[in-house]
Every structure is written in structure tokens, then in C-alpha cells.
Amino acid sequence: MDSMITKQVLKNKYVFWDIDGTLAAYRFNGHVADPNGTDNGMSLEEIEHGIFLERKPSKLMQKVLSECNAKKNIIMGHCQNQKEKDDKQLWLDKYYPMIRDRLFITEDISKADCIIEYCKEKAIELKDIIFVDDVITILREAERKGIESWHISSFLDWQFYNE
């Protein structure tokens, strides 16, 4: 069970989903890291040309979100600038329109801290949330702060364990 996730794990939870590398493929523009050196997968030039809108969603993750029976699905993502945020909003409207709560922060802000703050504001207990991301260091920090965290790879067998 530790290496896979089932519907029961997500049922009635507030699930925070990363977007880059989790709901959307990370390698989509000929590289996995910005050739100009930012921590993001896209260069500022690519962002200005709307490259994010060319990404395809993960069909598996669309299936997971439609079947998981979460109490609420929430986006938790990083953005370098307003254009990237705007494009991600448009992309989510197209591929994940059911997710209305979207938290976008710059890469210098901790996702775990943002989740904790959101939960305080909404009176949500940490035991009632799950965070899904593709970056181990981010997940490790979240777990240290009391947030149940799952790596995207835990969903690879979703169709086999949830039929």
C-alpha cells in the first residue's frame, strides 16, 4: 500500500495538486530545465510566447481527479511571473475546470508554508489534507511540517488498483 495510492486515501480529503510535472507533463518544450538557468522548466522568453498553453494534460491525472472523491481539489503551483500565472489559469480552465481554488506563488516561497496558511485561514486541520507533487525536496519539507505528502509516481498504477 505504501507505494500506491487508492481512492480511499484521497476520499474526503483536501488535496493540493502541483501542476508542473504532476497534472501537466514537465518535459514538453525540448528540455526539462530552463536553458537560461531559472529553476523553472520554461525560460522567460518561452513564457512570454505562451509555451505553457501548448502542454497536454496527463490523461491519468484527469482520471484520478475525476474518481478520487476528494472533499476539495486545490492547485498549488509555482509561477515566475504574471504571464505564466495567467497562462496556467487558462490551461486549468481548459483541462481541469472543476478545480476553482488555485494557489500560485513564486519559487522563493514554500509550498508547505502556503498550504499551512491556507488551512489556517479556512479552518482545515492538517490531518484532513494531502499534498501531491513531483519534487522530493518539496514533499520532504511538507512532511516535516506535518502535511501528508505523495509523489506523483504513487499514482502510476491507479487504474489497476481502483477498478
PDB file of C-alpha atoms in Angstrom:
ATOM      1  CA  MET A   1       0.000   0.000   0.000  1.00  0.00           C
ATOM      2  CA  ASP A   2       2.835   2.446   0.714  1.00  0.00           C
ATOM      3  CA  SER A   3       3.951   2.539  -2.914  1.00  0.00           C
ATOM      4  CA  MET A   4       0.483   3.091  -4.406  1.00  0.00           C
ATOM      5  CA  ILE A   5      -2.444   5.294  -3.654  1.00  0.00           C
ATOM      6  CA  THR A   6      -6.084   4.236  -3.717  1.00  0.00           C
ATOM      7  CA  LYS A   7      -9.371   6.101  -3.783  1.00  0.00           C
ATOM      8  CA  GLN A   8      -9.749   5.568  -0.038  1.00  0.00           C
ATOM      9  CA  VAL A   9      -6.594   7.584   0.681  1.00  0.00           C
ATOM     10  CA  LEU A  10      -7.943  10.676  -1.113  1.00  0.00           C
ATOM     11  CA  LYS A  11     -11.622  10.307  -0.235  1.00  0.00           C
ATOM     12  CA  ASN A  12     -12.994  13.307   1.699  1.00  0.00           C
ATOM     13  CA  LYS A  13      -9.564  14.967   1.862  1.00  0.00           C
ATOM     14  CA  TYR A  14      -8.496  18.422   0.765  1.00  0.00           C
ATOM     15  CA  VAL A  15      -5.958  17.538  -1.920  1.00  0.00           C
ATOM     16  CA  PHE A  16      -3.339  20.065  -3.019  1.00  0.00           C
ATOM     17  CA  TRP A  17      -2.079  19.243  -6.526  1.00  0.00           C
ATOM     18  CA  ASP A  18       1.119  20.555  -8.053  1.00  0.00           C
ATOM     19  CA  ILE A  19       0.694  21.488 -11.708  1.00  0.00           C
ATOM     20  CA  ASP A  20       4.153  21.256 -13.380  1.00  0.00           C
ATOM     21  CA  GLY A  21       5.192  17.615 -13.624  1.00  0.00           C
ATOM     22  CA  THR A  22       2.055  16.404 -11.861  1.00  0.00           C
ATOM     23  CA  LEU A  23      -1.055  17.499 -13.759  1.00  0.00           C
ATOM     24  CA  ALA A  24       0.955  18.611 -16.789  1.00  0.00           C
ATOM     25  CA  ALA A  25       3.965  16.943 -18.331  1.00  0.00           C
ATOM     26  CA  TYR A  26       7.222  18.617 -17.329  1.00  0.00           C
ATOM     27  CA  ARG A  27       9.212  17.913 -20.481  1.00  0.00           C
ATOM     28  CA  PHE A  28       7.207  19.446 -23.264  1.00  0.00           C
ATOM     29  CA  ASN A  29       9.410  22.018 -24.997  1.00  0.00           C
ATOM     30  CA  GLY A  30      12.607  20.137 -25.741  1.00  0.00           C
ATOM     31  CA  HIS A  31      14.079  20.337 -22.236  1.00  0.00           C
ATOM     32  CA  VAL A  32      13.293  19.701 -18.574  1.00  0.00           C
ATOM     33  CA  ALA A  33      15.060  22.771 -17.218  1.00  0.00           C
ATOM     34  CA  ASP A  34      15.274  26.320 -18.472  1.00  0.00           C
ATOM     35  CA  PRO A  35      18.414  26.567 -20.619  1.00  0.00           C
ATOM     36  CA  ASN A  36      18.857  30.111 -19.238  1.00  0.00           C
ATOM     37  CA  GLY A  37      19.207  28.878 -15.685  1.00  0.00           C
ATOM     38  CA  THR A  38      15.973  29.548 -13.778  1.00  0.00           C
ATOM     39  CA  ASP A  39      14.547  26.821 -11.561  1.00  0.00           C
ATOM     40  CA  ASN A  40      11.504  26.562 -13.787  1.00  0.00           C
ATOM     41  CA  GLY A  41      11.158  24.309 -16.839  1.00  0.00           C
ATOM     42  CA  MET A  42      10.452  27.305 -19.044  1.00  0.00           C
ATOM     43  CA  SER A  43      12.595  30.260 -19.946  1.00  0.00           C
ATOM     44  CA  LEU A  44      11.144  33.750 -19.575  1.00  0.00           C
ATOM     45  CA  GLU A  45      11.143  34.014 -23.371  1.00  0.00           C
ATOM     46  CA  GLU A  46       9.141  30.782 -23.665  1.00  0.00           C
ATOM     47  CA  ILE A  47       6.681  32.047 -21.051  1.00  0.00           C
ATOM     48  CA  GLU A  48       6.192  35.315 -22.941  1.00  0.00           C
ATOM     49  CA  HIS A  49       5.380  33.289 -26.083  1.00  0.00           C
ATOM     50  CA  GLY A  50       2.730  31.276 -24.206  1.00  0.00           C
ATOM     51  CA  ILE A  51       4.516  27.932 -24.294  1.00  0.00           C
ATOM     52  CA  PHE A  52       2.606  26.620 -21.275  1.00  0.00           C
ATOM     53  CA  LEU A  53      -0.613  26.641 -23.286  1.00  0.00           C
ATOM     54  CA  GLU A  54       0.943  24.009 -25.576  1.00  0.00           C
ATOM     55  CA  ARG A  55       1.263  21.457 -22.775  1.00  0.00           C
ATOM     56  CA  LYS A  56      -1.005  18.466 -22.747  1.00  0.00           C
ATOM     57  CA  PRO A  57      -2.615  17.305 -19.522  1.00  0.00           C
ATOM     58  CA  SER A  58      -1.889  13.936 -18.007  1.00  0.00           C
ATOM     59  CA  LYS A  59      -4.837  11.748 -19.010  1.00  0.00           C
ATOM     60  CA  LEU A  60      -4.120   9.553 -15.983  1.00  0.00           C
ATOM     61  CA  MET A  61      -4.297  12.506 -13.608  1.00  0.00           C
ATOM     62  CA  GLN A  62      -7.524  13.725 -15.203  1.00  0.00           C
ATOM     63  CA  LYS A  63      -8.923  10.260 -14.441  1.00  0.00           C
ATOM     64  CA  VAL A  64      -7.573  10.342 -10.880  1.00  0.00           C
ATOM     65  CA  LEU A  65      -9.123  13.732 -10.161  1.00  0.00           C
ATOM     66  CA  SER A  66     -12.473  12.694 -11.602  1.00  0.00           C
ATOM     67  CA  GLU A  67     -12.552   9.500  -9.492  1.00  0.00           C
ATOM     68  CA  CYS A  68     -10.802  10.355  -6.226  1.00  0.00           C
ATOM     69  CA  ASN A  69     -13.798  11.743  -4.296  1.00  0.00           C
ATOM     70  CA  ALA A  70     -11.696  14.406  -2.614  1.00  0.00           C
ATOM     71  CA  LYS A  71     -13.572  16.843  -0.436  1.00  0.00           C
ATOM     72  CA  LYS A  72     -11.860  19.567  -2.422  1.00  0.00           C
ATOM     73  CA  ASN A  73      -9.102  19.691  -5.055  1.00  0.00           C
ATOM     74  CA  ILE A  74      -6.770  22.689  -4.880  1.00  0.00           C
ATOM     75  CA  ILE A  75      -3.929  23.703  -7.205  1.00  0.00           C
ATOM     76  CA  MET A  76      -0.601  24.545  -5.534  1.00  0.00           C
ATOM     77  CA  GLY A  77       1.917  25.778  -8.083  1.00  0.00           C
ATOM     78  CA  HIS A  78       4.908  27.971  -8.718  1.00  0.00           C
ATOM     79  CA  CYS A  79       4.988  30.775 -11.290  1.00  0.00           C
ATOM     80  CA  GLN A  80       7.834  33.050 -12.366  1.00  0.00           C
ATOM     81  CA  ASN A  81       5.656  35.953 -13.458  1.00  0.00           C
ATOM     82  CA  GLN A  82       2.096  37.125 -14.155  1.00  0.00           C
ATOM     83  CA  LYS A  83       2.096  35.820 -17.748  1.00  0.00           C
ATOM     84  CA  GLU A  84       2.890  32.309 -16.557  1.00  0.00           C
ATOM     85  CA  LYS A  85       0.158  32.550 -13.921  1.00  0.00           C
ATOM     86  CA  ASP A  86      -2.370  33.808 -16.483  1.00  0.00           C
ATOM     87  CA  ASP A  87      -1.484  31.011 -18.920  1.00  0.00           C
ATOM     88  CA  LYS A  88      -1.751  28.378 -16.185  1.00  0.00           C
ATOM     89  CA  GLN A  89      -5.192  29.734 -15.286  1.00  0.00           C
ATOM     90  CA  LEU A  90      -6.295  29.401 -18.927  1.00  0.00           C
ATOM     91  CA  TRP A  91      -4.796  25.909 -19.146  1.00  0.00           C
ATOM     92  CA  LEU A  92      -6.546  24.808 -15.954  1.00  0.00           C
ATOM     93  CA  ASP A  93      -9.843  26.279 -17.189  1.00  0.00           C
ATOM     94  CA  LYS A  94      -9.499  24.055 -20.268  1.00  0.00           C
ATOM     95  CA  TYR A  95      -8.224  20.803 -18.730  1.00  0.00           C
ATOM     96  CA  TYR A  96      -9.225  20.916 -15.047  1.00  0.00           C
ATOM     97  CA  PRO A  97     -12.197  23.322 -14.920  1.00  0.00           C
ATOM     98  CA  MET A  98     -13.588  21.651 -11.800  1.00  0.00           C
ATOM     99  CA  ILE A  99     -10.674  22.977  -9.702  1.00  0.00           C
ATOM    100  CA  ARG A 100     -11.520  26.541  -8.766  1.00  0.00           C
ATOM    101  CA  ASP A 101      -9.142  27.039  -5.820  1.00  0.00           C
ATOM    102  CA  ARG A 102      -5.735  27.841  -7.268  1.00  0.00           C
ATOM    103  CA  LEU A 103      -2.744  28.967  -5.253  1.00  0.00           C
ATOM    104  CA  PHE A 104       0.161  30.309  -7.296  1.00  0.00           C
ATOM    105  CA  ILE A 105       3.321  31.545  -5.635  1.00  0.00           C
ATOM    106  CA  THR A 106       6.842  32.442  -6.689  1.00  0.00           C
ATOM    107  CA  GLU A 107       9.571  29.816  -6.370  1.00  0.00           C
ATOM    108  CA  ASP A 108      11.118  31.551  -3.359  1.00  0.00           C
ATOM    109  CA  ILE A 109       8.001  30.849  -1.267  1.00  0.00           C
ATOM    110  CA  SER A 110       7.495  27.463   0.392  1.00  0.00           C
ATOM    111  CA  LYS A 111       4.557  25.454  -0.905  1.00  0.00           C
ATOM    112  CA  ALA A 112       4.267  23.797   2.517  1.00  0.00           C
ATOM    113  CA  ASP A 113       4.024  27.166   4.273  1.00  0.00           C
ATOM    114  CA  CYS A 114       1.430  28.341   1.762  1.00  0.00           C
ATOM    115  CA  ILE A 115      -0.650  25.194   2.341  1.00  0.00           C
ATOM    116  CA  ILE A 116      -0.428  25.625   6.114  1.00  0.00           C
ATOM    117  CA  GLU A 117      -1.510  29.266   5.840  1.00  0.00           C
ATOM    118  CA  TYR A 118      -4.417  28.335   3.548  1.00  0.00           C
ATOM    119  CA  CYS A 119      -5.546  25.688   6.036  1.00  0.00           C
ATOM    120  CA  LYS A 120      -5.371  28.149   8.942  1.00  0.00           C
ATOM    121  CA  GLU A 121      -7.462  30.685   7.016  1.00  0.00           C
ATOM    122  CA  LYS A 122     -10.058  28.037   6.069  1.00  0.00           C
ATOM    123  CA  ALA A 123     -10.024  26.220   9.463  1.00  0.00           C
ATOM    124  CA  ILE A 124      -8.861  22.955   7.868  1.00  0.00           C
ATOM    125  CA  GLU A 125      -6.895  20.532  10.016  1.00  0.00           C
ATOM    126  CA  LEU A 126      -3.633  19.229   8.567  1.00  0.00           C
ATOM    127  CA  LYS A 127      -4.819  15.657   9.142  1.00  0.00           C
ATOM    128  CA  ASP A 128      -7.509  16.317   6.530  1.00  0.00           C
ATOM    129  CA  ILE A 129      -5.140  17.282   3.703  1.00  0.00           C
ATOM    130  CA  ILE A 130      -2.871  15.564   1.212  1.00  0.00           C
ATOM    131  CA  PHE A 131      -0.251  17.210  -0.974  1.00  0.00           C
ATOM    132  CA  VAL A 132       0.847  15.738  -4.327  1.00  0.00           C
ATOM    133  CA  ASP A 133       3.997  16.956  -6.085  1.00  0.00           C
ATOM    134  CA  ASP A 134       6.820  15.609  -8.228  1.00  0.00           C
ATOM    135  CA  VAL A 135       9.743  17.211  -6.349  1.00  0.00           C
ATOM    136  CA  ILE A 136      11.106  15.205  -3.422  1.00  0.00           C
ATOM    137  CA  THR A 137      12.659  18.178  -1.621  1.00  0.00           C
ATOM    138  CA  ILE A 138       9.303  19.980  -1.648  1.00  0.00           C
ATOM    139  CA  LEU A 139       7.483  16.863  -0.437  1.00  0.00           C
ATOM    140  CA  ARG A 140      10.074  16.246   2.262  1.00  0.00           C
ATOM    141  CA  GLU A 141       9.636  19.783   3.611  1.00  0.00           C
ATOM    142  CA  ALA A 142       5.844  19.365   3.621  1.00  0.00           C
ATOM    143  CA  GLU A 143       6.080  16.089   5.542  1.00  0.00           C
ATOM    144  CA  ARG A 144       8.410  17.664   8.104  1.00  0.00           C
ATOM    145  CA  LYS A 145       5.741  20.307   8.640  1.00  0.00           C
ATOM    146  CA  GLY A 146       3.001  17.727   9.231  1.00  0.00           C
ATOM    147  CA  ILE A 147       1.473  17.509   5.743  1.00  0.00           C
ATOM    148  CA  GLU A 148       0.783  14.023   4.336  1.00  0.00           C
ATOM    149  CA  SER A 149       2.612  14.033   1.019  1.00  0.00           C
ATOM    150  CA  TRP A 150       2.592  11.777  -2.024  1.00  0.00           C
ATOM    151  CA  HIS A 151       4.912  11.709  -5.013  1.00  0.00           C
ATOM    152  CA  ILE A 152       3.235  11.617  -8.414  1.00  0.00           C
ATOM    153  CA  SER A 153       4.752   8.176  -9.060  1.00  0.00           C
ATOM    154  CA  SER A 154       2.383   6.738  -6.449  1.00  0.00           C
ATOM    155  CA  PHE A 155      -0.461   7.239  -8.932  1.00  0.00           C
ATOM    156  CA  LEU A 156       1.049   5.282 -11.832  1.00  0.00           C
ATOM    157  CA  ASP A 157      -0.973   2.150 -11.061  1.00  0.00           C
ATOM    158  CA  TRP A 158      -4.232   3.999 -10.295  1.00  0.00           C
ATOM    159  CA  GLN A 159      -6.200   2.172 -12.985  1.00  0.00           C
ATOM    160  CA  PHE A 160      -5.136  -1.254 -11.717  1.00  0.00           C
ATOM    161  CA  TYR A 161      -5.825  -0.713  -8.017  1.00  0.00           C
ATOM    162  CA  ASN A 162      -9.004   1.292  -8.412  1.00  0.00           C
ATOM    163  CA  GLU A 163     -11.110  -0.697 -10.851  1.00  0.00           C
TER     164      GLU A 163
END
